[in-house]
Amino acid sequence: MAMGIILAGGYSSRAESNKMVLKYKNIEIIRHVIVSMQDYCSKIIVVTGHYHEDTLKVVKDFEKVKVVRNVNYNQGMFNSVKVGVKEIDDDFFITPGDYPLIMKSTYEKILNAKGILRVPTFNNRRGHPLFISKELIGDLLCESDDSNLKEFRNKYVITNVETNDSGILKDIDTVNDYIKLKTERKEDWYCED
């Protein structure tokens, strides 16, 4: 088991609404992310910001979830990363909350791999979630505030974990992404195990 961080603090400006609570198959996008992650995590930190109250209502019934509000969400995603990491004391997964198609088996594959930083790949393309060993928590918290996860990640040896999960690459950034999620055939988005 590891711990988990889900980043849900942004403005969702390109989606023109709180994308975390948009529904896919009658379930809010962020709930899909939690359900995929929860079997492999002892605790999940959801870092909210701009849409704190809306997101809190949607996730508060999950036993393993702790919601933490980043009051400085306007300082960017890496600020929310640090807010979440301050709640962590073990190895952890971290992913933005707008990746509803990540398969459960992807978490298992990453957890069973070796390395202090592990990234799932699909057709040799890196995606989410990122796995970070607890030994890097101090380094991450000392990282410059104008950094980002990719910049931090690239300072270390990365273990790529090949999957058959195209969902690791599918985030919902825009209204068109959401329409595509709802209207395209399932197999256009991801491959089952």
Short mmCIF file of N, CA and C in Angstrom, two decimals:
data_model
loop_
_atom_site.label_atom_id
_atom_site.label_comp_id
_atom_site.label_asym_id
_atom_site.label_seq_id
_atom_site.Cartn_x
_atom_site.Cartn_y
_atom_site.Cartn_z
N MET A 1 0.84 -1.20 0.00
CA MET A 1 0.00 0.00 0.00
C MET A 1 0.87 1.25 0.00
N ALA A 2 0.35 2.28 -0.61
CA ALA A 2 0.99 3.58 -0.61
C ALA A 2 -0.05 4.57 -0.12
N MET A 3 0.23 5.84 -0.27
CA MET A 3 -0.75 6.88 -0.01
C MET A 3 -1.05 7.55 -1.36
N GLY A 4 -2.01 8.43 -1.41
CA GLY A 4 -2.37 9.07 -2.68
C GLY A 4 -2.63 10.55 -2.51
N ILE A 5 -2.31 11.29 -3.56
CA ILE A 5 -2.65 12.71 -3.63
C ILE A 5 -3.37 12.95 -4.94
N ILE A 6 -4.52 13.60 -4.87
CA ILE A 6 -5.27 13.99 -6.06
C ILE A 6 -5.36 15.51 -6.06
N LEU A 7 -4.89 16.11 -7.14
CA LEU A 7 -4.85 17.56 -7.26
C LEU A 7 -6.16 18.06 -7.89
N ALA A 8 -6.90 18.87 -7.13
CA ALA A 8 -8.20 19.34 -7.58
C ALA A 8 -8.41 20.80 -7.18
N GLY A 9 -7.34 21.60 -7.30
CA GLY A 9 -7.42 22.95 -6.77
C GLY A 9 -7.52 24.06 -7.78
N GLY A 10 -7.48 23.75 -9.07
CA GLY A 10 -7.39 24.79 -10.08
C GLY A 10 -8.72 25.46 -10.41
N TYR A 11 -8.62 26.39 -11.35
CA TYR A 11 -9.79 27.16 -11.80
C TYR A 11 -10.63 26.42 -12.82
N SER A 12 -10.05 25.42 -13.49
CA SER A 12 -10.72 24.71 -14.59
C SER A 12 -11.20 25.70 -15.65
N SER A 13 -10.40 26.72 -15.91
CA SER A 13 -10.83 27.80 -16.80
C SER A 13 -11.08 27.32 -18.23
N ARG A 14 -10.28 26.38 -18.72
CA ARG A 14 -10.49 25.89 -20.08
C ARG A 14 -11.73 25.01 -20.19
N ALA A 15 -12.13 24.40 -19.08
CA ALA A 15 -13.35 23.58 -19.08
C ALA A 15 -14.59 24.42 -18.80
N GLU A 16 -14.39 25.67 -18.41
CA GLU A 16 -15.47 26.64 -18.17
C GLU A 16 -16.40 26.24 -17.02
N SER A 17 -15.96 25.33 -16.16
CA SER A 17 -16.72 24.94 -14.97
C SER A 17 -15.81 24.06 -14.12
N ASN A 18 -16.28 23.63 -12.96
CA ASN A 18 -15.50 22.75 -12.10
C ASN A 18 -15.52 21.35 -12.71
N LYS A 19 -14.45 21.01 -13.43
CA LYS A 19 -14.42 19.73 -14.15
C LYS A 19 -14.42 18.54 -13.21
N MET A 20 -14.02 18.72 -11.96
CA MET A 20 -13.99 17.61 -11.01
C MET A 20 -15.38 17.05 -10.76
N VAL A 21 -16.41 17.88 -10.89
CA VAL A 21 -17.77 17.42 -10.60
C VAL A 21 -18.60 17.17 -11.86
N LEU A 22 -17.99 17.32 -13.03
CA LEU A 22 -18.67 16.91 -14.26
C LEU A 22 -18.85 15.40 -14.21
N LYS A 23 -19.91 14.91 -14.80
CA LYS A 23 -20.21 13.47 -14.68
C LYS A 23 -19.83 12.69 -15.94
N TYR A 24 -19.28 11.51 -15.68
CA TYR A 24 -19.00 10.52 -16.71
C TYR A 24 -19.65 9.23 -16.22
N LYS A 25 -20.54 8.67 -17.03
CA LYS A 25 -21.31 7.48 -16.63
C LYS A 25 -22.03 7.73 -15.31
N ASN A 26 -22.60 8.94 -15.18
CA ASN A 26 -23.39 9.35 -14.01
C ASN A 26 -22.60 9.44 -12.71
N ILE A 27 -21.29 9.47 -12.81
CA ILE A 27 -20.43 9.61 -11.63
C ILE A 27 -19.45 10.75 -11.87
N GLU A 28 -19.23 11.57 -10.87
CA GLU A 28 -18.33 12.71 -11.01
C GLU A 28 -16.92 12.23 -11.35
N ILE A 29 -16.24 13.00 -12.19
CA ILE A 29 -14.90 12.64 -12.68
C ILE A 29 -13.94 12.35 -11.53
N ILE A 30 -13.94 13.17 -10.50
CA ILE A 30 -12.99 12.95 -9.41
C ILE A 30 -13.30 11.66 -8.65
N ARG A 31 -14.56 11.26 -8.61
CA ARG A 31 -14.89 9.99 -7.95
C ARG A 31 -14.30 8.81 -8.73
N HIS A 32 -14.28 8.89 -10.04
CA HIS A 32 -13.64 7.84 -10.84
C HIS A 32 -12.16 7.72 -10.46
N VAL A 33 -11.51 8.86 -10.28
CA VAL A 33 -10.09 8.88 -9.93
C VAL A 33 -9.88 8.22 -8.57
N ILE A 34 -10.71 8.56 -7.60
CA ILE A 34 -10.60 7.99 -6.26
C ILE A 34 -10.84 6.48 -6.28
N VAL A 35 -11.89 6.05 -6.98
CA VAL A 35 -12.23 4.62 -7.02
C VAL A 35 -11.09 3.80 -7.62
N SER A 36 -10.45 4.32 -8.66
CA SER A 36 -9.33 3.60 -9.28
C SER A 36 -8.15 3.49 -8.32
N MET A 37 -7.93 4.50 -7.51
CA MET A 37 -6.76 4.60 -6.64
C MET A 37 -6.95 3.91 -5.29
N GLN A 38 -8.15 3.89 -4.76
CA GLN A 38 -8.35 3.60 -3.33
C GLN A 38 -7.91 2.20 -2.88
N ASP A 39 -7.96 1.21 -3.74
CA ASP A 39 -7.57 -0.14 -3.32
C ASP A 39 -6.07 -0.26 -3.07
N TYR A 40 -5.30 0.71 -3.53
CA TYR A 40 -3.84 0.64 -3.43
C TYR A 40 -3.28 1.72 -2.50
N CYS A 41 -4.18 2.44 -1.82
CA CYS A 41 -3.76 3.53 -0.94
C CYS A 41 -4.39 3.39 0.44
N SER A 42 -3.59 3.63 1.46
CA SER A 42 -4.10 3.62 2.83
C SER A 42 -4.85 4.91 3.14
N LYS A 43 -4.50 5.98 2.44
CA LYS A 43 -5.10 7.29 2.67
C LYS A 43 -4.96 8.08 1.37
N ILE A 44 -5.96 8.87 1.03
CA ILE A 44 -5.92 9.71 -0.17
C ILE A 44 -6.19 11.15 0.24
N ILE A 45 -5.27 12.02 -0.15
CA ILE A 45 -5.41 13.46 0.11
C ILE A 45 -5.94 14.12 -1.17
N VAL A 46 -7.09 14.76 -1.08
CA VAL A 46 -7.61 15.53 -2.21
C VAL A 46 -7.33 16.99 -1.88
N VAL A 47 -6.52 17.62 -2.73
CA VAL A 47 -6.16 19.02 -2.51
C VAL A 47 -7.08 19.89 -3.35
N THR A 48 -7.92 20.65 -2.67
CA THR A 48 -8.86 21.53 -3.37
C THR A 48 -8.33 22.96 -3.36
N GLY A 49 -9.09 23.84 -3.98
CA GLY A 49 -8.71 25.25 -4.04
C GLY A 49 -9.91 26.09 -4.41
N HIS A 50 -9.97 26.50 -5.66
CA HIS A 50 -11.00 27.41 -6.14
C HIS A 50 -12.42 26.88 -5.90
N TYR A 51 -12.64 25.60 -6.20
CA TYR A 51 -13.98 25.00 -6.06
C TYR A 51 -14.05 24.09 -4.83
N HIS A 52 -13.50 24.54 -3.73
CA HIS A 52 -13.39 23.70 -2.54
C HIS A 52 -14.73 23.09 -2.12
N GLU A 53 -15.75 23.90 -1.92
CA GLU A 53 -17.03 23.41 -1.39
C GLU A 53 -17.68 22.39 -2.32
N ASP A 54 -17.69 22.68 -3.62
CA ASP A 54 -18.30 21.75 -4.59
C ASP A 54 -17.59 20.40 -4.59
N THR A 55 -16.27 20.44 -4.58
CA THR A 55 -15.49 19.20 -4.61
C THR A 55 -15.65 18.43 -3.31
N LEU A 56 -15.63 19.14 -2.18
CA LEU A 56 -15.79 18.52 -0.88
C LEU A 56 -17.10 17.73 -0.81
N LYS A 57 -18.19 18.29 -1.29
CA LYS A 57 -19.49 17.61 -1.26
C LYS A 57 -19.45 16.27 -2.00
N VAL A 58 -18.70 16.23 -3.07
CA VAL A 58 -18.66 15.05 -3.93
C VAL A 58 -17.79 13.93 -3.36
N VAL A 59 -16.77 14.27 -2.57
CA VAL A 59 -15.82 13.25 -2.11
C VAL A 59 -15.88 12.95 -0.62
N LYS A 60 -16.67 13.67 0.13
CA LYS A 60 -16.62 13.56 1.59
C LYS A 60 -17.06 12.20 2.13
N ASP A 61 -17.77 11.40 1.35
CA ASP A 61 -18.25 10.12 1.85
C ASP A 61 -17.25 8.98 1.69
N PHE A 62 -16.09 9.24 1.08
CA PHE A 62 -15.06 8.21 0.96
C PHE A 62 -14.29 8.10 2.27
N GLU A 63 -14.23 6.90 2.79
CA GLU A 63 -13.60 6.65 4.09
C GLU A 63 -12.13 7.03 4.12
N LYS A 64 -11.40 6.74 3.06
CA LYS A 64 -9.95 6.96 3.04
C LYS A 64 -9.55 8.37 2.63
N VAL A 65 -10.51 9.19 2.25
CA VAL A 65 -10.19 10.51 1.68
C VAL A 65 -10.16 11.59 2.76
N LYS A 66 -9.10 12.39 2.71
CA LYS A 66 -9.00 13.61 3.53
C LYS A 66 -8.91 14.78 2.55
N VAL A 67 -9.78 15.75 2.70
CA VAL A 67 -9.77 16.93 1.84
C VAL A 67 -9.00 18.04 2.52
N VAL A 68 -8.03 18.60 1.79
CA VAL A 68 -7.21 19.69 2.29
C VAL A 68 -7.34 20.85 1.31
N ARG A 69 -7.69 22.01 1.82
CA ARG A 69 -7.83 23.17 0.95
C ARG A 69 -6.52 23.93 0.86
N ASN A 70 -6.08 24.18 -0.36
CA ASN A 70 -4.91 25.03 -0.60
C ASN A 70 -5.42 26.46 -0.77
N VAL A 71 -5.22 27.29 0.23
CA VAL A 71 -5.70 28.67 0.14
C VAL A 71 -4.88 29.49 -0.86
N ASN A 72 -3.71 28.98 -1.24
CA ASN A 72 -2.86 29.66 -2.22
C ASN A 72 -2.90 28.97 -3.58
N TYR A 73 -4.04 28.39 -3.93
CA TYR A 73 -4.18 27.66 -5.19
C TYR A 73 -3.85 28.52 -6.41
N ASN A 74 -4.03 29.83 -6.26
CA ASN A 74 -3.73 30.75 -7.38
C ASN A 74 -2.23 30.82 -7.69
N GLN A 75 -1.39 30.22 -6.84
CA GLN A 75 0.05 30.21 -7.09
C GLN A 75 0.48 29.03 -7.96
N GLY A 76 -0.48 28.23 -8.41
CA GLY A 76 -0.17 27.18 -9.36
C GLY A 76 -0.23 25.78 -8.77
N MET A 77 -0.15 24.80 -9.69
CA MET A 77 -0.32 23.41 -9.31
C MET A 77 0.76 22.92 -8.36
N PHE A 78 2.00 23.38 -8.53
CA PHE A 78 3.06 22.87 -7.68
C PHE A 78 2.85 23.27 -6.22
N ASN A 79 2.21 24.41 -6.01
CA ASN A 79 1.87 24.81 -4.65
C ASN A 79 0.90 23.80 -4.04
N SER A 80 -0.07 23.34 -4.83
CA SER A 80 -1.00 22.31 -4.36
C SER A 80 -0.29 20.98 -4.13
N VAL A 81 0.69 20.68 -4.96
CA VAL A 81 1.49 19.47 -4.76
C VAL A 81 2.10 19.49 -3.36
N LYS A 82 2.73 20.60 -3.01
CA LYS A 82 3.39 20.71 -1.70
C LYS A 82 2.39 20.63 -0.55
N VAL A 83 1.23 21.24 -0.72
CA VAL A 83 0.19 21.17 0.32
C VAL A 83 -0.19 19.71 0.56
N GLY A 84 -0.34 18.95 -0.52
CA GLY A 84 -0.68 17.53 -0.38
C GLY A 84 0.44 16.73 0.24
N VAL A 85 1.66 16.98 -0.18
CA VAL A 85 2.81 16.22 0.30
C VAL A 85 3.04 16.44 1.80
N LYS A 86 2.67 17.61 2.31
CA LYS A 86 2.81 17.86 3.75
C LYS A 86 1.92 16.93 4.58
N GLU A 87 0.94 16.29 3.94
CA GLU A 87 0.03 15.36 4.63
C GLU A 87 0.49 13.91 4.50
N ILE A 88 1.62 13.69 3.84
CA ILE A 88 2.07 12.34 3.47
C ILE A 88 3.27 11.92 4.32
N ASP A 89 3.32 10.65 4.69
CA ASP A 89 4.48 10.13 5.40
C ASP A 89 4.90 8.75 4.89
N ASP A 90 4.52 8.45 3.66
CA ASP A 90 4.83 7.15 3.07
C ASP A 90 5.00 7.34 1.56
N ASP A 91 5.38 6.26 0.87
CA ASP A 91 5.39 6.30 -0.59
C ASP A 91 4.01 6.74 -1.07
N PHE A 92 3.96 7.44 -2.22
CA PHE A 92 2.65 7.93 -2.65
C PHE A 92 2.52 8.04 -4.16
N PHE A 93 1.27 7.94 -4.58
CA PHE A 93 0.87 8.25 -5.95
C PHE A 93 0.40 9.70 -5.97
N ILE A 94 0.61 10.37 -7.09
CA ILE A 94 0.06 11.71 -7.25
C ILE A 94 -0.46 11.85 -8.67
N THR A 95 -1.66 12.40 -8.79
CA THR A 95 -2.27 12.59 -10.10
C THR A 95 -3.23 13.77 -10.07
N PRO A 96 -3.35 14.48 -11.18
CA PRO A 96 -4.41 15.48 -11.27
C PRO A 96 -5.77 14.78 -11.20
N GLY A 97 -6.77 15.47 -10.74
CA GLY A 97 -8.09 14.89 -10.56
C GLY A 97 -8.92 14.77 -11.82
N ASP A 98 -8.35 15.11 -12.97
CA ASP A 98 -9.12 15.06 -14.21
C ASP A 98 -8.68 13.92 -15.14
N TYR A 99 -8.24 12.81 -14.54
CA TYR A 99 -7.85 11.61 -15.29
C TYR A 99 -8.79 10.46 -14.90
N PRO A 100 -10.04 10.48 -15.35
CA PRO A 100 -11.03 9.50 -14.88
C PRO A 100 -10.88 8.10 -15.46
N LEU A 101 -10.01 7.91 -16.44
CA LEU A 101 -9.94 6.62 -17.12
C LEU A 101 -8.75 5.76 -16.72
N ILE A 102 -7.97 6.19 -15.73
CA ILE A 102 -6.85 5.37 -15.28
C ILE A 102 -7.42 4.07 -14.70
N MET A 103 -6.88 2.95 -15.16
CA MET A 103 -7.36 1.65 -14.72
C MET A 103 -6.75 1.26 -13.37
N LYS A 104 -7.51 0.52 -12.58
CA LYS A 104 -7.02 0.05 -11.28
C LYS A 104 -5.73 -0.75 -11.44
N SER A 105 -5.68 -1.57 -12.48
CA SER A 105 -4.50 -2.43 -12.69
C SER A 105 -3.23 -1.62 -12.89
N THR A 106 -3.36 -0.40 -13.35
CA THR A 106 -2.18 0.46 -13.53
C THR A 106 -1.54 0.79 -12.18
N TYR A 107 -2.37 1.07 -11.19
CA TYR A 107 -1.84 1.33 -9.85
C TYR A 107 -1.10 0.09 -9.32
N GLU A 108 -1.68 -1.07 -9.55
CA GLU A 108 -1.05 -2.31 -9.08
C GLU A 108 0.30 -2.53 -9.76
N LYS A 109 0.35 -2.32 -11.07
CA LYS A 109 1.61 -2.50 -11.81
C LYS A 109 2.69 -1.55 -11.29
N ILE A 110 2.32 -0.31 -11.08
CA ILE A 110 3.29 0.68 -10.60
C ILE A 110 3.76 0.32 -9.18
N LEU A 111 2.82 -0.07 -8.34
CA LEU A 111 3.16 -0.43 -6.96
C LEU A 111 4.12 -1.62 -6.91
N ASN A 112 3.95 -2.55 -7.82
CA ASN A 112 4.79 -3.75 -7.84
C ASN A 112 6.13 -3.56 -8.54
N ALA A 113 6.35 -2.41 -9.15
CA ALA A 113 7.62 -2.12 -9.81
C ALA A 113 8.64 -1.66 -8.78
N LYS A 114 9.85 -1.42 -9.23
CA LYS A 114 10.92 -0.94 -8.35
C LYS A 114 11.34 0.46 -8.78
N GLY A 115 11.91 1.21 -7.85
CA GLY A 115 12.42 2.54 -8.18
C GLY A 115 11.80 3.62 -7.33
N ILE A 116 12.56 4.70 -7.11
CA ILE A 116 12.08 5.77 -6.24
C ILE A 116 11.07 6.68 -6.94
N LEU A 117 11.11 6.69 -8.27
CA LEU A 117 10.13 7.43 -9.07
C LEU A 117 9.66 6.50 -10.18
N ARG A 118 8.36 6.29 -10.25
CA ARG A 118 7.80 5.37 -11.26
C ARG A 118 6.70 6.09 -12.03
N VAL A 119 6.74 5.90 -13.34
CA VAL A 119 5.78 6.57 -14.22
C VAL A 119 5.18 5.53 -15.16
N PRO A 120 3.85 5.49 -15.28
CA PRO A 120 3.26 4.56 -16.24
C PRO A 120 3.46 5.08 -17.67
N THR A 121 3.60 4.15 -18.60
CA THR A 121 3.71 4.53 -20.00
C THR A 121 2.69 3.75 -20.82
N PHE A 122 2.28 4.35 -21.90
CA PHE A 122 1.42 3.69 -22.88
C PHE A 122 1.99 4.01 -24.24
N ASN A 123 2.37 2.99 -24.98
CA ASN A 123 3.04 3.19 -26.28
C ASN A 123 4.24 4.14 -26.13
N ASN A 124 5.00 3.94 -25.07
CA ASN A 124 6.22 4.70 -24.77
C ASN A 124 5.97 6.17 -24.43
N ARG A 125 4.72 6.54 -24.12
CA ARG A 125 4.41 7.90 -23.68
C ARG A 125 4.11 7.88 -22.19
N ARG A 126 4.73 8.77 -21.46
CA ARG A 126 4.53 8.85 -20.02
C ARG A 126 3.23 9.55 -19.67
N GLY A 127 2.60 9.06 -18.59
CA GLY A 127 1.35 9.66 -18.15
C GLY A 127 1.25 9.73 -16.64
N HIS A 128 0.04 9.66 -16.13
CA HIS A 128 -0.25 9.71 -14.69
C HIS A 128 -0.88 8.39 -14.27
N PRO A 129 -0.71 8.02 -13.00
CA PRO A 129 -0.16 8.75 -11.86
C PRO A 129 1.36 8.59 -11.74
N LEU A 130 1.96 9.51 -11.07
CA LEU A 130 3.38 9.44 -10.73
C LEU A 130 3.49 8.79 -9.35
N PHE A 131 4.45 7.88 -9.19
CA PHE A 131 4.73 7.26 -7.90
C PHE A 131 6.02 7.85 -7.37
N ILE A 132 6.00 8.33 -6.13
CA ILE A 132 7.18 8.94 -5.51
C ILE A 132 7.47 8.24 -4.18
N SER A 133 8.72 7.82 -4.01
CA SER A 133 9.14 7.18 -2.78
C SER A 133 9.17 8.19 -1.63
N LYS A 134 8.86 7.72 -0.42
CA LYS A 134 8.84 8.61 0.74
C LYS A 134 10.20 9.25 1.00
N GLU A 135 11.28 8.64 0.52
CA GLU A 135 12.61 9.22 0.74
C GLU A 135 12.80 10.53 -0.02
N LEU A 136 11.90 10.83 -0.95
CA LEU A 136 12.00 12.08 -1.71
C LEU A 136 11.09 13.19 -1.18
N ILE A 137 10.34 12.92 -0.12
CA ILE A 137 9.40 13.92 0.41
C ILE A 137 10.13 15.20 0.80
N GLY A 138 11.21 15.09 1.54
CA GLY A 138 11.96 16.28 1.97
C GLY A 138 12.47 17.08 0.79
N ASP A 139 13.02 16.39 -0.22
CA ASP A 139 13.51 17.08 -1.42
C ASP A 139 12.38 17.81 -2.14
N LEU A 140 11.22 17.17 -2.23
CA LEU A 140 10.10 17.78 -2.93
C LEU A 140 9.64 19.04 -2.20
N LEU A 141 9.56 18.95 -0.87
CA LEU A 141 9.10 20.12 -0.11
C LEU A 141 10.10 21.27 -0.16
N CYS A 142 11.38 20.97 -0.42
CA CYS A 142 12.41 22.01 -0.53
C CYS A 142 12.55 22.54 -1.95
N GLU A 143 11.86 21.92 -2.89
CA GLU A 143 11.92 22.35 -4.28
C GLU A 143 11.37 23.77 -4.41
N SER A 144 11.93 24.53 -5.31
CA SER A 144 11.49 25.91 -5.53
C SER A 144 10.00 25.97 -5.88
N ASP A 145 9.32 26.98 -5.40
CA ASP A 145 7.89 27.13 -5.66
C ASP A 145 7.58 27.34 -7.14
N ASP A 146 8.54 27.81 -7.92
CA ASP A 146 8.26 28.01 -9.35
C ASP A 146 8.63 26.78 -10.18
N SER A 147 8.88 25.66 -9.51
CA SER A 147 9.16 24.39 -10.18
C SER A 147 7.84 23.72 -10.57
N ASN A 148 7.92 22.50 -11.04
CA ASN A 148 6.73 21.70 -11.33
C ASN A 148 7.08 20.23 -11.17
N LEU A 149 6.09 19.36 -11.20
CA LEU A 149 6.33 17.94 -10.97
C LEU A 149 7.27 17.34 -12.00
N LYS A 150 7.12 17.74 -13.25
CA LYS A 150 7.98 17.18 -14.30
C LYS A 150 9.44 17.58 -14.07
N GLU A 151 9.65 18.83 -13.73
CA GLU A 151 11.00 19.32 -13.46
C GLU A 151 11.61 18.58 -12.26
N PHE A 152 10.82 18.41 -11.21
CA PHE A 152 11.28 17.67 -10.04
C PHE A 152 11.59 16.22 -10.40
N ARG A 153 10.67 15.58 -11.08
CA ARG A 153 10.81 14.18 -11.48
C ARG A 153 12.07 13.93 -12.28
N ASN A 154 12.38 14.84 -13.18
CA ASN A 154 13.49 14.64 -14.10
C ASN A 154 14.87 14.78 -13.45
N LYS A 155 14.90 15.11 -12.17
CA LYS A 155 16.18 15.17 -11.44
C LYS A 155 16.63 13.80 -10.95
N TYR A 156 15.76 12.80 -11.09
CA TYR A 156 16.02 11.48 -10.51
C TYR A 156 15.93 10.40 -11.58
N VAL A 157 16.37 9.21 -11.21
CA VAL A 157 16.23 8.05 -12.09
C VAL A 157 14.75 7.66 -12.09
N ILE A 158 14.18 7.57 -13.27
CA ILE A 158 12.76 7.28 -13.42
C ILE A 158 12.59 5.84 -13.93
N THR A 159 11.72 5.11 -13.28
CA THR A 159 11.35 3.78 -13.77
C THR A 159 10.08 3.91 -14.58
N ASN A 160 10.16 3.59 -15.87
CA ASN A 160 8.97 3.56 -16.72
C ASN A 160 8.28 2.22 -16.55
N VAL A 161 6.98 2.24 -16.33
CA VAL A 161 6.19 1.02 -16.15
C VAL A 161 5.21 0.94 -17.32
N GLU A 162 5.52 0.07 -18.29
CA GLU A 162 4.67 -0.04 -19.48
C GLU A 162 3.33 -0.66 -19.12
N THR A 163 2.25 -0.04 -19.61
CA THR A 163 0.89 -0.52 -19.37
C THR A 163 0.15 -0.61 -20.71
N ASN A 164 -1.04 -1.19 -20.67
CA ASN A 164 -1.92 -1.15 -21.84
C ASN A 164 -3.09 -0.20 -21.55
N ASP A 165 -2.80 0.85 -20.79
CA ASP A 165 -3.81 1.77 -20.29
C ASP A 165 -3.63 3.15 -20.91
N SER A 166 -4.37 3.44 -21.97
CA SER A 166 -4.28 4.76 -22.58
C SER A 166 -4.92 5.84 -21.70
N GLY A 167 -5.66 5.42 -20.67
CA GLY A 167 -6.27 6.37 -19.73
C GLY A 167 -5.25 7.19 -18.96
N ILE A 168 -4.00 6.72 -18.91
CA ILE A 168 -2.95 7.49 -18.22
C ILE A 168 -2.62 8.77 -18.97
N LEU A 169 -3.08 8.88 -20.21
CA LEU A 169 -2.80 10.04 -21.05
C LEU A 169 -4.02 10.93 -21.27
N LYS A 170 -5.18 10.52 -20.75
CA LYS A 170 -6.44 11.18 -21.08
C LYS A 170 -6.96 12.07 -19.95
N ASP A 171 -6.62 13.35 -20.03
CA ASP A 171 -7.16 14.29 -19.05
C ASP A 171 -8.27 15.12 -19.68
N ILE A 172 -9.05 15.75 -18.84
CA ILE A 172 -10.20 16.54 -19.30
C ILE A 172 -9.86 18.01 -19.05
N ASP A 173 -9.27 18.65 -20.05
CA ASP A 173 -8.87 20.05 -19.90
C ASP A 173 -9.90 21.03 -20.44
N THR A 174 -10.62 20.62 -21.48
CA THR A 174 -11.51 21.54 -22.18
C THR A 174 -12.92 20.96 -22.28
N VAL A 175 -13.85 21.80 -22.70
CA VAL A 175 -15.22 21.34 -22.95
C VAL A 175 -15.19 20.25 -24.02
N ASN A 176 -14.37 20.41 -25.04
CA ASN A 176 -14.28 19.40 -26.10
C ASN A 176 -13.77 18.07 -25.58
N ASP A 177 -12.81 18.10 -24.64
CA ASP A 177 -12.33 16.86 -24.02
C ASP A 177 -13.47 16.14 -23.31
N TYR A 178 -14.29 16.92 -22.64
CA TYR A 178 -15.41 16.33 -21.89
C TYR A 178 -16.44 15.74 -22.85
N ILE A 179 -16.73 16.46 -23.91
CA ILE A 179 -17.67 15.96 -24.92
C ILE A 179 -17.14 14.65 -25.52
N LYS A 180 -15.84 14.63 -25.82
CA LYS A 180 -15.21 13.43 -26.37
C LYS A 180 -15.32 12.26 -25.40
N LEU A 181 -15.09 12.53 -24.11
CA LEU A 181 -15.20 11.50 -23.09
C LEU A 181 -16.59 10.89 -23.08
N LYS A 182 -17.61 11.73 -23.19
CA LYS A 182 -18.99 11.26 -23.09
C LYS A 182 -19.52 10.62 -24.36
N THR A 183 -18.97 10.98 -25.52
CA THR A 183 -19.59 10.55 -26.77
C THR A 183 -18.82 9.49 -27.55
N GLU A 184 -17.51 9.41 -27.36
CA GLU A 184 -16.75 8.42 -28.11
C GLU A 184 -16.92 7.03 -27.53
N ARG A 185 -16.68 6.06 -28.35
CA ARG A 185 -16.74 4.68 -27.89
C ARG A 185 -15.66 4.45 -26.84
N LYS A 186 -15.95 3.60 -25.89
CA LYS A 186 -15.01 3.32 -24.81
C LYS A 186 -13.65 2.91 -25.35
N GLU A 187 -13.63 2.08 -26.37
CA GLU A 187 -12.35 1.58 -26.89
C GLU A 187 -11.52 2.67 -27.58
N ASP A 188 -12.15 3.80 -27.91
CA ASP A 188 -11.38 4.93 -28.47
C ASP A 188 -10.58 5.62 -27.39
N TRP A 189 -10.96 5.40 -26.14
CA TRP A 189 -10.31 6.09 -25.02
C TRP A 189 -9.30 5.21 -24.31
N TYR A 190 -9.63 3.96 -24.08
CA TYR A 190 -8.70 3.12 -23.34
C TYR A 190 -8.89 1.64 -23.64
N CYS A 191 -7.92 0.87 -23.24
CA CYS A 191 -7.93 -0.58 -23.48
C CYS A 191 -8.14 -1.31 -22.16
N GLU A 192 -9.02 -2.27 -22.16
CA GLU A 192 -9.24 -3.10 -20.95
C GLU A 192 -8.06 -4.05 -20.77
N ASP A 193 -7.80 -4.47 -19.54
CA ASP A 193 -6.80 -5.50 -19.26
C ASP A 193 -7.25 -6.82 -19.83
#
